[in-house]
Amino acid sequence: MMKFLFMIMFMIPLCFKKNMFWVVQLMMMMMMMMFMNLTLNIMNFSNLSYMMSCDLISYGLILLSIWISSLMIMASESLYKSKFYENFFLLNIILLLVMLYLTFSVMNLFLFYLFFEGSLIPTLMLIIGWGYQPERIQAGMYLLFYTLFVSLPLLLGIFFIYGKMNSMLIYFMKFYDYDLLFLYVSMVMAFLVKMPMYFTHLWLPKAHVEAPVSGSMILAAIMLKLGGYGLLRVLIMLQKINLKMGFIWIIISLIGGLYISLKCFCQVDMKSLIAYSSVAHMSIVIGGIMTMNYWGFIGAYILMIGHGLCSSGMFCLSNISYERIGSRSLFLNKGMMNFMPSMTMWWFLFMSSNMAAPPSLNLMGEISLINSLVSWSWMSMIMLMSISFFSAGYSLYLFSYTQHGKYNLGMYSFYSGVSREYLMLMLHWLPLNILIMKIDYSMIWF
């Protein structure tokens, strides 16, 4: 595991050389191929050392991190052309990748906390440094304060566990079960805010709307998954109390997911709509994890990876329209089928994946999560039906509003799309729909 860390670290000098934008991306792609060759044991941790290790959950999420980081560089060509601090931008992405790689692979709970919170800093720099509007400062503050407000209790909880266990290794947590309310709330809340759960989700739409396309991609694809990863790890030692208290989070998530789905129909900003749809999808993931059954865990894992690829691709699409027209408003982005017919196909493919149509990973994840939640209580069926129905509704709403209709007369003729953009969308869509053929790799053993 350490060799991949060194490989990422040694990419840092490349950032300070001129015209290295695409070289860094190629290096990331090569590293991705090498990481896929890693010997992986489905049953338990492999490549286990005192500091780092890799089991199936972290394997999938590390792969996703490297993949999305390389696609972030591919999406930010306008930044490279304008020569707007592109070297510092590359450095930022590599530092973010280091943080994410370490978050998913360290075995020490305190180091996990350190990198979990540390990944916030490069993201904040992306939003404040390369965002589009002056409101980005406010969005950065929202992101910072929402996350940091609940991270101190998490730190205290980790130290409390260290006092009890005399060890902070994640591997040993399965031998303990703490039935303590304050510990439970302090450990779980930090991850629920990161997911985000309804009521603590206000930072997400703001951060997405103000972030550059690369910031939106990494926020949607990886940052939200950090919360899910933390929950999957921590709930092992909070089983007893989670059986008593878990229903609270499930109820909030399901009702909140329905509210947010309805809220999506009120949005006029493309990015804002995609951000709210992320909250709706993550609410089902929280429900699945909190039921604490096998279907819920694997469904959450599959949907996290599927949603990471799908929402990242949708942010790329909205950015492609934004670069042409200079606005993300749905009132201006109308009748795009007349201008970019081939892009319309990509819009359709990503929207169909977003509403969990086969053969996307989202479908497999949602089937497992619905199975888990309905087996937990048949009452959840009503909410799940509504969330699934409205998710198809707002996906079709976004598609038909942007692609069909009479186009804006003030819009001048522009070029359809370049090979870089089509390749970028293809590299999002292919894994999203091909991975379902090897779905047995997602069957985590606990």
Coordinates of C-alpha atoms in Angstrom, one line a residue:
M1 CA 0.0 0.0 0.0
M2 CA 2.9 2.3 0.7
K3 CA 4.2 2.2 -2.8
F4 CA 1.1 3.8 -4.2
L5 CA 1.4 6.5 -1.6
F6 CA 4.9 7.2 -2.8
M7 CA 3.8 7.2 -6.4
I8 CA 1.3 9.9 -5.6
M9 CA 3.8 11.9 -3.6
F10 CA 6.4 11.8 -6.4
M11 CA 3.9 13.4 -8.7
I12 CA 4.2 16.6 -6.7
P13 CA 7.4 17.9 -8.4
L14 CA 5.7 17.5 -11.8
C15 CA 3.3 20.3 -10.7
F16 CA 6.0 22.9 -10.7
K17 CA 7.1 22.3 -14.3
K18 CA 5.5 24.0 -17.3
N19 CA 3.0 22.2 -19.5
M20 CA 2.7 19.1 -17.3
F21 CA -1.1 19.2 -17.1
W22 CA -1.8 16.1 -19.1
V23 CA 1.3 14.2 -17.9
V24 CA 0.0 14.2 -14.3
Q25 CA -3.3 12.8 -15.6
L26 CA -1.6 10.1 -17.5
M27 CA 0.4 9.2 -14.4
M28 CA -2.8 8.9 -12.4
M29 CA -4.3 6.6 -15.1
M30 CA -1.2 4.4 -14.9
M31 CA -1.4 4.3 -11.2
M32 CA -5.0 3.3 -11.4
M33 CA -4.1 0.3 -13.6
M34 CA -1.3 -0.7 -11.2
F35 CA -3.7 -0.5 -8.2
M36 CA -6.2 -2.7 -10.0
N37 CA -3.6 -5.5 -10.1
L38 CA -3.4 -5.4 -6.3
T39 CA -3.9 -8.8 -4.7
L40 CA -7.3 -8.6 -3.0
N41 CA -8.8 -11.0 -0.5
I42 CA -12.6 -10.6 -0.5
M43 CA -13.0 -12.2 2.9
N44 CA -10.9 -9.8 5.0
F45 CA -8.1 -7.2 5.0
S46 CA -5.3 -7.8 2.5
N47 CA -1.8 -6.1 2.3
L48 CA -2.1 -5.7 6.1
S49 CA 0.6 -3.8 7.9
Y50 CA 0.6 -1.9 11.2
M51 CA -0.2 1.4 9.5
M52 CA -2.2 0.7 6.3
S53 CA -4.3 -2.0 4.7
C54 CA -6.9 -2.6 2.1
D55 CA -10.2 -4.5 2.3
L56 CA -13.0 -4.5 -0.2
I57 CA -14.7 -1.3 0.9
S58 CA -11.5 0.8 0.8
Y59 CA -10.3 -0.9 -2.4
G60 CA -13.4 0.3 -4.3
L61 CA -13.3 3.8 -2.9
I62 CA -9.5 4.3 -3.5
L63 CA -10.1 3.2 -7.1
L64 CA -12.9 5.7 -7.4
S65 CA -10.7 8.5 -5.8
I66 CA -7.8 8.0 -8.3
W67 CA -10.2 7.7 -11.2
I68 CA -12.2 10.9 -10.4
S69 CA -9.0 12.8 -9.7
S70 CA -7.6 12.0 -13.1
L71 CA -11.0 13.0 -14.7
M72 CA -11.0 16.3 -12.7
I73 CA -7.8 17.3 -14.6
M74 CA -9.5 16.3 -17.9
A75 CA -12.5 18.4 -17.1
S76 CA -10.5 21.5 -16.2
E77 CA -9.0 22.3 -19.6
S78 CA -10.4 25.8 -19.6
L79 CA -8.3 26.5 -16.6
Y80 CA -5.2 25.2 -18.4
K81 CA -5.9 27.3 -21.4
S82 CA -6.4 30.5 -19.4
K83 CA -3.1 29.7 -17.5
F84 CA -4.9 30.6 -14.2
Y85 CA -2.5 29.1 -11.6
E86 CA -2.7 25.7 -13.2
N87 CA 0.4 24.4 -11.5
F88 CA -1.0 25.2 -8.0
F89 CA -4.3 23.6 -9.2
L90 CA -2.5 20.4 -10.0
L91 CA -0.7 20.5 -6.6
N92 CA -4.1 20.9 -4.9
I93 CA -5.5 17.9 -6.7
I94 CA -2.5 15.7 -5.8
L95 CA -2.6 16.7 -2.2
L96 CA -6.3 16.0 -2.1
L97 CA -5.6 12.5 -3.6
V98 CA -3.0 11.9 -0.9
M99 CA -5.5 12.7 1.8
L100 CA -8.2 10.6 0.3
Y101 CA -5.9 7.6 -0.3
L102 CA -4.7 7.8 3.3
T103 CA -8.2 8.2 4.7
F104 CA -9.4 5.0 3.0
S105 CA -6.3 2.9 3.7
V106 CA -5.0 3.8 7.2
M107 CA -5.8 1.4 10.1
N108 CA -5.4 3.8 12.9
L109 CA -8.7 5.5 14.0
F110 CA -6.9 8.8 14.9
L111 CA -5.1 9.0 11.6
F112 CA -8.3 8.2 9.8
Y113 CA -9.8 11.3 11.6
L114 CA -6.8 13.4 10.7
F115 CA -7.0 12.7 7.0
F116 CA -10.8 12.7 7.0
E117 CA -10.7 16.3 8.2
G118 CA -7.6 17.1 6.3
S119 CA -9.2 16.4 2.9
L120 CA -11.4 19.4 3.7
I121 CA -8.6 21.9 3.2
P122 CA -7.7 21.2 -0.5
T123 CA -11.5 21.1 -1.3
L124 CA -11.9 24.5 0.4
M125 CA -9.0 25.8 -1.6
L126 CA -10.5 24.6 -4.8
I127 CA -13.8 26.3 -4.0
I128 CA -12.3 29.6 -2.8
G129 CA -9.5 29.7 -5.4
W130 CA -11.2 28.7 -8.6
G131 CA -14.9 29.2 -7.8
Y132 CA -17.1 31.4 -10.1
Q133 CA -18.9 33.9 -8.0
P134 CA -18.0 36.1 -4.9
E135 CA -20.5 34.0 -2.9
R136 CA -17.9 31.2 -2.9
I137 CA -16.4 32.6 0.4
Q138 CA -19.8 32.1 2.1
A139 CA -20.1 28.6 0.6
G140 CA -16.6 27.8 1.9
M141 CA -17.5 29.0 5.4
Y142 CA -20.7 26.9 5.3
L143 CA -18.7 23.8 4.3
L144 CA -16.0 24.5 7.0
F145 CA -18.3 25.2 9.9
Y146 CA -20.9 22.5 9.3
T147 CA -18.1 19.9 9.1
L148 CA -15.9 21.2 12.0
F149 CA -18.8 21.7 14.3
V150 CA -19.3 18.0 14.6
S151 CA -15.7 16.9 14.2
L152 CA -14.5 17.9 17.7
P153 CA -17.0 15.4 19.3
L154 CA -15.7 12.8 16.9
L155 CA -12.1 13.4 18.1
L156 CA -13.2 13.2 21.7
G157 CA -15.1 10.0 21.0
I158 CA -11.9 8.5 19.4
F159 CA -9.8 9.4 22.4
F160 CA -12.5 7.9 24.7
I161 CA -12.3 4.7 22.7
Y162 CA -8.5 4.8 23.0
G163 CA -8.8 5.1 26.8
K164 CA -11.0 2.0 26.8
M165 CA -9.3 -0.2 24.2
N166 CA -5.7 0.9 24.6
S167 CA -5.5 0.7 20.9
M168 CA -6.8 2.7 18.0
L169 CA -6.6 0.0 15.3
I170 CA -9.8 -0.3 13.2
Y171 CA -9.1 -4.1 13.0
F172 CA -9.7 -4.6 16.7
M173 CA -12.9 -2.6 16.9
K174 CA -15.0 -5.7 16.2
F175 CA -14.1 -7.2 19.6
Y176 CA -15.8 -4.3 21.4
D177 CA -19.4 -3.1 21.7
Y178 CA -20.1 0.2 23.5
D179 CA -23.6 0.9 24.7
L180 CA -23.1 4.6 25.4
L181 CA -25.4 7.3 24.0
F182 CA -23.0 10.3 24.0
L183 CA -20.2 8.2 22.4
Y184 CA -22.7 7.0 19.8
V185 CA -23.9 10.5 18.9
S186 CA -20.4 12.0 18.8
M187 CA -19.1 9.1 16.5
V188 CA -22.0 9.0 14.2
M189 CA -22.9 12.7 13.8
A190 CA -19.7 13.7 12.0
F191 CA -20.3 11.1 9.3
L192 CA -24.0 12.0 9.0
V193 CA -23.1 15.7 8.3
K194 CA -20.6 14.6 5.7
M195 CA -23.1 12.3 3.9
P196 CA -25.1 14.7 4.3
M197 CA -28.2 13.7 6.2
Y198 CA -31.3 15.9 5.9
F199 CA -31.2 18.9 8.4
T200 CA -27.4 19.0 8.0
H201 CA -27.4 19.2 4.2
L202 CA -27.4 23.0 3.7
W203 CA -23.7 23.3 3.0
L204 CA -23.9 20.9 0.0
P205 CA -25.9 22.8 -2.5
K206 CA -24.0 26.0 -1.7
A207 CA -20.6 24.4 -2.0
H208 CA -21.6 22.7 -5.3
V209 CA -23.0 25.8 -6.9
E210 CA -20.0 27.9 -6.1
A211 CA -17.3 25.3 -6.8
P212 CA -15.5 24.9 -10.1
V213 CA -16.3 21.7 -12.1
S214 CA -13.4 19.9 -10.5
G215 CA -14.5 20.9 -7.0
S216 CA -18.1 19.7 -7.7
M217 CA -16.8 16.4 -9.1
I218 CA -14.7 15.5 -6.1
L219 CA -17.3 16.8 -3.6
A220 CA -20.1 14.6 -5.2
A221 CA -17.9 11.6 -6.0
I222 CA -15.7 11.2 -2.9
M223 CA -16.5 13.7 -0.1
L224 CA -20.0 12.4 0.4
K225 CA -18.6 8.8 0.4
L226 CA -16.2 9.6 3.3
G227 CA -19.3 9.7 5.6
G228 CA -20.6 6.4 4.4
Y229 CA -17.1 4.8 4.7
G230 CA -16.8 6.1 8.3
L231 CA -20.2 4.7 9.2
L232 CA -19.4 1.3 7.8
R233 CA -16.2 1.2 9.8
V234 CA -17.5 2.7 13.1
L235 CA -20.9 0.9 13.5
I236 CA -19.1 -2.4 14.2
M237 CA -18.4 -1.3 17.8
L238 CA -21.8 0.5 18.3
Q239 CA -24.1 -2.3 17.4
K240 CA -26.2 -2.5 20.6
I241 CA -27.0 1.1 20.8
N242 CA -27.6 1.4 17.0
L243 CA -30.3 -1.2 17.3
K244 CA -32.0 1.1 19.8
M245 CA -31.3 4.5 18.1
G246 CA -30.9 3.7 14.4
F247 CA -34.6 4.2 13.6
I248 CA -34.2 7.9 14.3
W249 CA -31.7 8.4 11.4
I250 CA -33.7 6.1 9.1
I251 CA -36.9 8.2 9.7
I252 CA -35.2 11.5 9.2
S253 CA -33.4 10.2 6.1
L254 CA -36.5 8.8 4.4
I255 CA -38.8 11.8 5.1
G256 CA -35.9 14.2 4.3
G257 CA -35.2 12.2 1.0
L258 CA -38.8 12.8 0.0
Y259 CA -38.7 16.5 0.8
I260 CA -35.5 17.0 -1.1
S261 CA -36.8 15.1 -4.1
L262 CA -39.7 17.5 -4.2
K263 CA -37.3 20.4 -3.7
C264 CA -35.5 19.3 -6.9
F265 CA -38.5 20.3 -8.9
C266 CA -38.2 23.9 -7.6
Q267 CA -34.6 24.4 -8.7
V268 CA -33.6 26.7 -11.6
D269 CA -29.8 26.1 -11.4
M270 CA -28.6 22.9 -13.0
K271 CA -25.8 22.3 -10.5
S272 CA -28.2 23.0 -7.6
L273 CA -30.6 20.4 -8.9
I274 CA -27.9 17.8 -9.3
A275 CA -26.6 18.6 -5.7
Y276 CA -30.1 18.2 -4.2
S277 CA -30.5 14.9 -6.1
S278 CA -27.2 13.7 -4.4
V279 CA -28.8 14.4 -1.0
A280 CA -31.9 12.3 -1.9
H281 CA -29.7 9.4 -3.0
M282 CA -27.5 9.6 0.0
S283 CA -30.6 9.5 2.3
I284 CA -31.4 6.0 1.1
V285 CA -27.7 5.0 1.7
I286 CA -28.0 6.3 5.3
G287 CA -31.2 4.3 5.8
G288 CA -29.5 1.1 4.4
I289 CA -26.5 1.4 6.7
M290 CA -28.6 2.1 9.8
T291 CA -30.7 -1.0 9.3
M292 CA -27.4 -2.9 10.0
N293 CA -28.2 -5.9 7.8
Y294 CA -26.1 -7.4 5.1
W295 CA -28.2 -6.2 2.2
G296 CA -28.1 -2.7 3.5
F297 CA -24.3 -2.7 3.8
I298 CA -23.6 -4.0 0.3
G299 CA -26.4 -1.8 -1.2
A300 CA -24.8 1.3 0.4
Y301 CA -21.4 0.3 -0.9
I302 CA -22.6 -0.3 -4.4
L303 CA -24.8 2.9 -4.5
M304 CA -21.9 5.0 -3.2
I305 CA -19.7 3.9 -6.0
G306 CA -22.5 4.1 -8.6
H307 CA -23.6 7.6 -7.4
G308 CA -20.0 8.8 -7.4
L309 CA -19.5 8.1 -11.1
C310 CA -23.0 9.2 -12.1
S311 CA -23.2 12.6 -10.3
S312 CA -19.6 13.4 -11.3
G313 CA -20.6 12.8 -14.9
M314 CA -23.7 15.0 -14.5
F315 CA -21.6 17.8 -13.1
C316 CA -19.3 17.5 -16.2
L317 CA -22.3 17.8 -18.5
S318 CA -23.6 20.9 -16.7
N319 CA -20.2 22.4 -17.0
I320 CA -20.0 21.7 -20.7
S321 CA -23.3 23.7 -21.2
Y322 CA -22.0 26.4 -18.8
E323 CA -18.8 26.8 -20.9
R324 CA -20.8 27.3 -24.0
I325 CA -23.6 29.6 -22.8
G326 CA -22.1 31.2 -19.7
S327 CA -25.1 30.3 -17.5
R328 CA -26.4 27.4 -15.6
S329 CA -29.9 28.6 -15.5
L330 CA -32.6 26.2 -16.8
F331 CA -34.4 29.2 -18.4
L332 CA -31.4 29.9 -20.7
N333 CA -30.3 26.3 -21.3
K334 CA -33.3 25.3 -23.4
G335 CA -33.6 23.4 -26.6
M336 CA -29.9 22.2 -26.5
M337 CA -30.8 19.3 -28.7
N338 CA -30.8 21.7 -31.7
F339 CA -27.2 22.8 -30.9
M340 CA -25.5 19.7 -29.5
P341 CA -27.5 16.6 -30.5
S342 CA -24.7 14.2 -29.6
M343 CA -24.5 15.7 -26.1
T344 CA -28.2 15.1 -25.7
M345 CA -27.4 11.3 -25.9
W346 CA -25.0 11.7 -23.0
W347 CA -27.5 13.7 -21.0
F348 CA -30.0 10.9 -21.6
L349 CA -27.5 8.2 -20.6
F350 CA -26.6 9.9 -17.3
M351 CA -30.1 10.8 -16.5
S352 CA -31.2 7.2 -17.0
S353 CA -28.4 6.0 -14.7
N354 CA -29.4 8.7 -12.1
M355 CA -33.0 7.3 -12.0
A356 CA -31.5 3.8 -11.5
A357 CA -32.3 2.3 -14.8
P358 CA -30.5 -0.9 -15.7
P359 CA -27.7 -1.8 -16.3
S360 CA -26.3 0.9 -13.9
L361 CA -24.7 0.3 -10.5
N362 CA -27.4 2.6 -9.1
L363 CA -30.0 0.0 -9.9
M364 CA -28.2 -2.8 -8.1
G365 CA -27.5 -0.6 -5.1
E366 CA -31.1 0.7 -4.9
I367 CA -32.6 -2.8 -5.2
S368 CA -30.4 -4.0 -2.3
L369 CA -31.2 -0.9 -0.2
I370 CA -35.0 -1.1 -0.8
N371 CA -34.8 -4.8 0.1
S372 CA -33.0 -4.0 3.3
L373 CA -35.3 -1.1 4.4
V374 CA -38.5 -3.0 3.6
S375 CA -37.3 -6.0 5.6
W376 CA -36.6 -3.6 8.5
S377 CA -40.1 -2.2 8.3
W378 CA -42.8 -2.5 5.6
M379 CA -43.9 1.1 6.4
S380 CA -40.7 2.4 4.7
M381 CA -42.1 1.1 1.4
I382 CA -44.3 4.2 1.1
M383 CA -41.4 6.6 1.3
L384 CA -39.1 4.4 -0.8
M385 CA -41.8 4.3 -3.6
S386 CA -42.1 8.1 -3.5
I387 CA -38.4 8.7 -3.5
S388 CA -37.8 6.3 -6.5
F389 CA -40.7 7.8 -8.4
F390 CA -39.6 11.4 -7.8
S391 CA -36.0 10.6 -8.6
A392 CA -37.2 9.5 -12.1
G393 CA -39.4 12.6 -12.2
Y394 CA -36.6 15.2 -11.5
S395 CA -34.1 13.4 -13.8
L396 CA -36.6 13.6 -16.7
Y397 CA -37.5 17.1 -15.7
L398 CA -33.8 18.2 -16.0
F399 CA -33.4 16.3 -19.2
S400 CA -36.5 17.5 -21.0
Y401 CA -36.1 21.1 -19.7
T402 CA -32.5 21.4 -21.0
Q403 CA -32.7 19.4 -24.2
H404 CA -36.2 20.0 -25.6
G405 CA -38.2 23.1 -26.2
K406 CA -37.7 26.3 -28.1
Y407 CA -34.0 27.4 -27.8
N408 CA -33.1 30.8 -26.5
L409 CA -33.0 33.3 -29.4
G410 CA -30.1 35.2 -27.9
M411 CA -27.9 32.1 -28.2
Y412 CA -25.4 32.2 -31.0
S413 CA -24.1 29.2 -32.9
F414 CA -21.3 27.3 -31.2
Y415 CA -19.4 24.1 -31.6
S416 CA -21.0 20.8 -30.5
G417 CA -18.3 19.1 -28.3
V418 CA -14.7 18.0 -28.5
S419 CA -13.2 14.6 -28.2
R420 CA -11.8 15.4 -24.7
E421 CA -15.4 15.9 -23.4
Y422 CA -16.8 12.8 -25.0
L423 CA -13.9 10.7 -23.7
M424 CA -14.4 12.2 -20.2
L425 CA -18.1 11.3 -20.3
M426 CA -17.3 7.9 -21.6
L427 CA -14.9 7.2 -18.8
H428 CA -17.6 8.1 -16.3
W429 CA -20.4 6.1 -18.0
L430 CA -18.5 2.9 -18.9
P431 CA -17.5 1.8 -15.3
L432 CA -20.9 2.8 -14.1
N433 CA -22.6 0.4 -16.4
I434 CA -20.0 -2.3 -17.0
L435 CA -19.1 -3.0 -13.3
I436 CA -22.6 -4.5 -12.8
M437 CA -21.2 -7.5 -14.7
K438 CA -18.7 -8.2 -11.9
I439 CA -21.1 -7.4 -9.1
D440 CA -19.9 -10.3 -6.9
Y441 CA -16.9 -8.2 -6.1
S442 CA -19.2 -5.9 -4.2
M443 CA -20.4 -8.6 -1.9
I444 CA -18.5 -7.6 1.2
W445 CA -17.9 -10.2 3.8
F446 CA -18.2 -9.0 7.4

